[in-house]
Amino acid sequence: MKKTIIIVDDHILFAKSLHGLLKTYEDFEVVEIFKNGQEVVDYFNFGHTQPDLVLLDIKMPVKDGLETMMWLKENYPEQKALALTMEHDENYIIKMIRNGCRGYLLKDIEPDEFLYALQSVLNSGYYYSDEVSEAMIKGGPGKKFRNLTPRELEFLSHACSEMTYKEVAGEMNLSPKTIDGYRESLFEKLEVKSRIGLVLFAIKNDLYQV
């Protein structure tokens, strides 16, 4: 049976092009295309069958991606959604993930990676970029966690919040320079390159609860 997908994007040409690409994947079927999050809310409120996956743009009129994720988390927390966007603002993407988004893709992604992302979310629950996937495979997560100090784990928890690094420094009563040291240490130990990578790693491995 094909996996069902809803596309939510206010750029109609892009949404239709994406629909065309998905038609080439035999295991997927697009059931609806919406222009904003409010149309998604209306769809669910009318009692339509939940899709297997929602592909969700972030910047949209009426109800944007973050507002839509917040609504889904409150009303349909089991609904899988994947951000597909041109936005690369770490803070915004982290907010999406903290509200239940299973990963994010940039719109210039290669088709093969796009297919891999769909399969990852549906099969394992989350999509990770290559950097996070590689970090999770090498040696297993348990080995990596044993290398983390209590203060690094505390920093990791704060990194998953909406606080800036400067605010994290104040919360932990440390200097910004020390916080930079924790960040770089975790990047090296977990083999990720961004705060988003830290957040996804922490959520997947139950180091932080969404």
Coordinates of C-alpha atoms in Angstrom, one line a residue:
M1 CA 0.0 0.0 0.0
K2 CA 1.3 3.4 -0.9
K3 CA 2.3 5.9 1.8
T4 CA 0.1 9.0 1.7
I5 CA 1.5 12.5 1.7
I6 CA 0.1 16.1 2.1
I7 CA 2.2 19.0 0.6
V8 CA 1.8 22.3 2.3
D9 CA 3.5 25.2 0.4
D10 CA 2.3 28.6 -0.7
H11 CA 4.5 28.5 -3.8
I12 CA 2.1 26.7 -6.1
L13 CA 4.6 26.0 -8.9
F14 CA 7.1 24.4 -6.4
A15 CA 4.3 22.4 -4.8
K16 CA 3.1 21.0 -8.2
S17 CA 6.7 20.3 -9.2
L18 CA 7.2 18.4 -6.0
H19 CA 4.0 16.5 -6.7
G20 CA 5.4 15.5 -10.0
L21 CA 8.6 14.2 -8.4
L22 CA 6.6 12.2 -5.9
K23 CA 4.7 10.6 -8.7
T24 CA 7.9 9.0 -9.9
Y25 CA 8.3 7.2 -6.5
E26 CA 6.1 4.2 -6.7
D27 CA 5.7 3.9 -2.9
F28 CA 4.1 7.3 -2.3
E29 CA 0.9 9.1 -3.2
V30 CA 0.1 12.8 -2.7
V31 CA -3.5 13.1 -1.5
E32 CA -3.7 16.9 -1.0
I33 CA -1.8 20.1 -1.8
F34 CA -2.5 23.1 0.6
K35 CA -1.3 26.7 0.4
N36 CA -1.0 27.3 4.2
G37 CA -1.3 25.7 7.6
Q38 CA -4.9 26.8 8.1
E39 CA -6.0 24.6 5.2
V40 CA -4.3 21.7 7.0
V41 CA -6.2 22.4 10.2
D42 CA -9.4 22.6 8.3
Y43 CA -8.6 19.2 6.6
F44 CA -8.0 17.5 9.9
N45 CA -11.0 19.2 11.6
F46 CA -13.3 17.9 8.8
G47 CA -12.3 14.4 9.9
H48 CA -10.4 13.3 6.8
T49 CA -8.0 10.4 7.0
Q50 CA -4.6 11.4 8.4
P51 CA -1.7 11.1 5.9
D52 CA 1.4 9.1 6.7
L53 CA 3.4 12.3 6.2
V54 CA 3.0 16.1 6.0
L55 CA 5.6 18.0 3.9
L56 CA 5.6 21.4 5.5
D57 CA 7.0 24.7 4.3
I58 CA 8.0 27.1 7.1
K59 CA 7.3 30.6 5.8
M60 CA 3.6 30.8 4.7
P61 CA 0.7 33.3 5.0
V62 CA -2.3 32.8 7.3
K63 CA -0.7 30.0 9.4
D64 CA 3.0 29.3 9.0
G65 CA 4.9 26.1 9.5
L66 CA 5.7 26.7 13.1
E67 CA 2.1 27.5 14.0
T68 CA 1.0 24.4 12.1
M69 CA 3.4 22.2 13.9
M70 CA 2.3 23.6 17.3
W71 CA -1.3 22.8 16.4
L72 CA -0.4 19.3 15.2
K73 CA 1.6 18.6 18.4
E74 CA -1.4 19.6 20.5
N75 CA -4.1 17.8 18.5
Y76 CA -2.3 15.1 16.5
P77 CA 1.0 14.4 18.3
E78 CA 1.6 11.2 16.4
Q79 CA 1.4 12.9 13.0
K80 CA 4.7 12.8 11.2
A81 CA 5.8 16.0 9.5
L82 CA 9.0 17.0 7.7
A83 CA 10.0 20.6 7.1
L84 CA 10.8 21.5 3.4
T85 CA 12.0 25.0 3.2
M86 CA 14.5 27.6 2.0
E87 CA 14.9 28.8 5.5
H88 CA 18.2 28.0 7.2
D89 CA 17.6 29.9 10.5
E90 CA 18.8 27.5 13.2
N91 CA 16.5 28.9 15.9
Y92 CA 13.4 28.6 13.8
I93 CA 14.2 25.1 12.7
I94 CA 14.9 24.0 16.3
K95 CA 11.5 25.4 17.3
M96 CA 10.0 23.3 14.5
I97 CA 11.8 20.2 15.8
R98 CA 10.8 20.9 19.4
N99 CA 7.2 21.0 18.3
G100 CA 7.3 17.6 16.8
C101 CA 8.8 18.1 13.3
R102 CA 10.8 14.9 12.4
G103 CA 13.5 16.7 10.5
Y104 CA 14.1 19.4 7.9
L105 CA 15.1 19.6 4.2
L106 CA 16.3 22.5 2.1
K107 CA 14.5 22.9 -1.1
D108 CA 17.6 22.5 -3.2
I109 CA 18.1 18.9 -1.9
E110 CA 19.0 16.3 -4.5
P111 CA 16.1 13.9 -5.4
D112 CA 17.9 10.8 -4.1
E113 CA 18.4 12.5 -0.7
F114 CA 14.8 13.6 -0.7
L115 CA 13.6 10.0 -1.2
Y116 CA 16.0 8.8 1.5
A117 CA 14.5 11.5 3.9
L118 CA 10.9 10.3 3.2
Q119 CA 11.9 6.7 3.9
S120 CA 13.8 7.6 7.0
V121 CA 10.9 9.5 8.6
L122 CA 8.4 6.8 7.8
N123 CA 10.6 3.9 8.8
S124 CA 12.6 5.2 11.7
G125 CA 10.7 8.3 12.8
Y126 CA 13.3 11.0 12.0
Y127 CA 15.4 12.3 9.1
Y128 CA 19.0 13.2 9.8
S129 CA 21.4 14.8 7.5
D130 CA 24.5 12.7 6.7
E131 CA 26.4 14.3 9.6
V132 CA 23.9 13.1 12.2
S133 CA 23.3 9.7 10.6
E134 CA 27.0 9.0 10.6
A135 CA 27.4 10.1 14.2
M136 CA 24.6 7.7 15.2
I137 CA 26.1 4.7 13.4
K138 CA 29.7 4.9 14.4
G139 CA 30.2 2.9 17.6
G140 CA 26.6 3.2 18.7
P141 CA 25.1 5.9 20.8
G142 CA 25.9 4.3 24.2
K143 CA 29.7 4.6 23.6
K144 CA 29.3 8.3 22.8
F145 CA 27.2 9.1 25.8
R146 CA 29.8 7.6 28.2
N147 CA 32.2 10.2 26.8
L148 CA 30.0 13.1 27.8
T149 CA 30.5 14.9 31.1
P150 CA 27.6 16.0 33.3
R151 CA 28.1 19.6 32.3
E152 CA 28.2 18.7 28.7
L153 CA 24.9 16.9 29.1
E154 CA 23.4 19.9 30.9
F155 CA 24.6 22.2 28.1
L156 CA 23.1 19.8 25.5
S157 CA 19.7 20.1 27.2
H158 CA 19.9 23.9 27.2
A159 CA 21.0 23.8 23.5
C160 CA 17.7 22.0 22.7
S161 CA 15.8 25.0 24.2
E162 CA 15.0 28.3 22.6
M163 CA 17.8 30.0 24.5
T164 CA 20.6 31.7 22.7
Y165 CA 24.2 30.5 23.6
K166 CA 24.6 33.7 25.6
E167 CA 21.5 33.0 27.6
V168 CA 22.7 29.4 28.1
A169 CA 25.9 30.8 29.6
G170 CA 23.9 32.9 32.0
E171 CA 21.7 30.0 33.0
M172 CA 24.8 27.8 33.7
N173 CA 26.7 30.6 35.4
L174 CA 29.6 30.2 32.9
S175 CA 31.3 32.6 30.5
P176 CA 30.4 32.6 26.8
K177 CA 33.9 31.3 26.1
T178 CA 33.3 28.3 28.3
I179 CA 30.0 27.6 26.5
D180 CA 31.7 27.8 23.2
G181 CA 34.1 25.2 24.5
Y182 CA 31.2 22.8 25.4
R183 CA 29.7 23.4 22.0
E184 CA 32.8 22.6 20.1
S185 CA 33.5 19.6 22.4
L186 CA 30.0 18.1 21.6
F187 CA 30.4 18.8 17.9
E188 CA 33.6 16.7 18.0
K189 CA 32.3 13.9 20.3
L190 CA 29.0 13.5 18.5
E191 CA 30.5 14.3 15.1
V192 CA 27.9 16.9 14.1
K193 CA 28.4 20.3 12.7
S194 CA 25.5 22.4 13.9
R195 CA 23.1 23.1 16.7
I196 CA 20.4 21.4 14.7
G197 CA 22.5 18.3 14.6
L198 CA 22.8 18.4 18.4
V199 CA 19.1 18.8 18.9
L200 CA 18.1 15.9 16.5
F201 CA 20.7 13.7 18.1
A202 CA 19.5 14.5 21.6
I203 CA 15.8 14.0 20.8
K204 CA 16.3 10.7 18.9
N205 CA 18.4 9.3 21.8
D206 CA 16.0 10.4 24.6
L207 CA 18.5 12.9 26.0
Y208 CA 15.9 15.6 25.5
Q209 CA 12.1 15.1 25.6
V210 CA 10.0 17.2 23.2

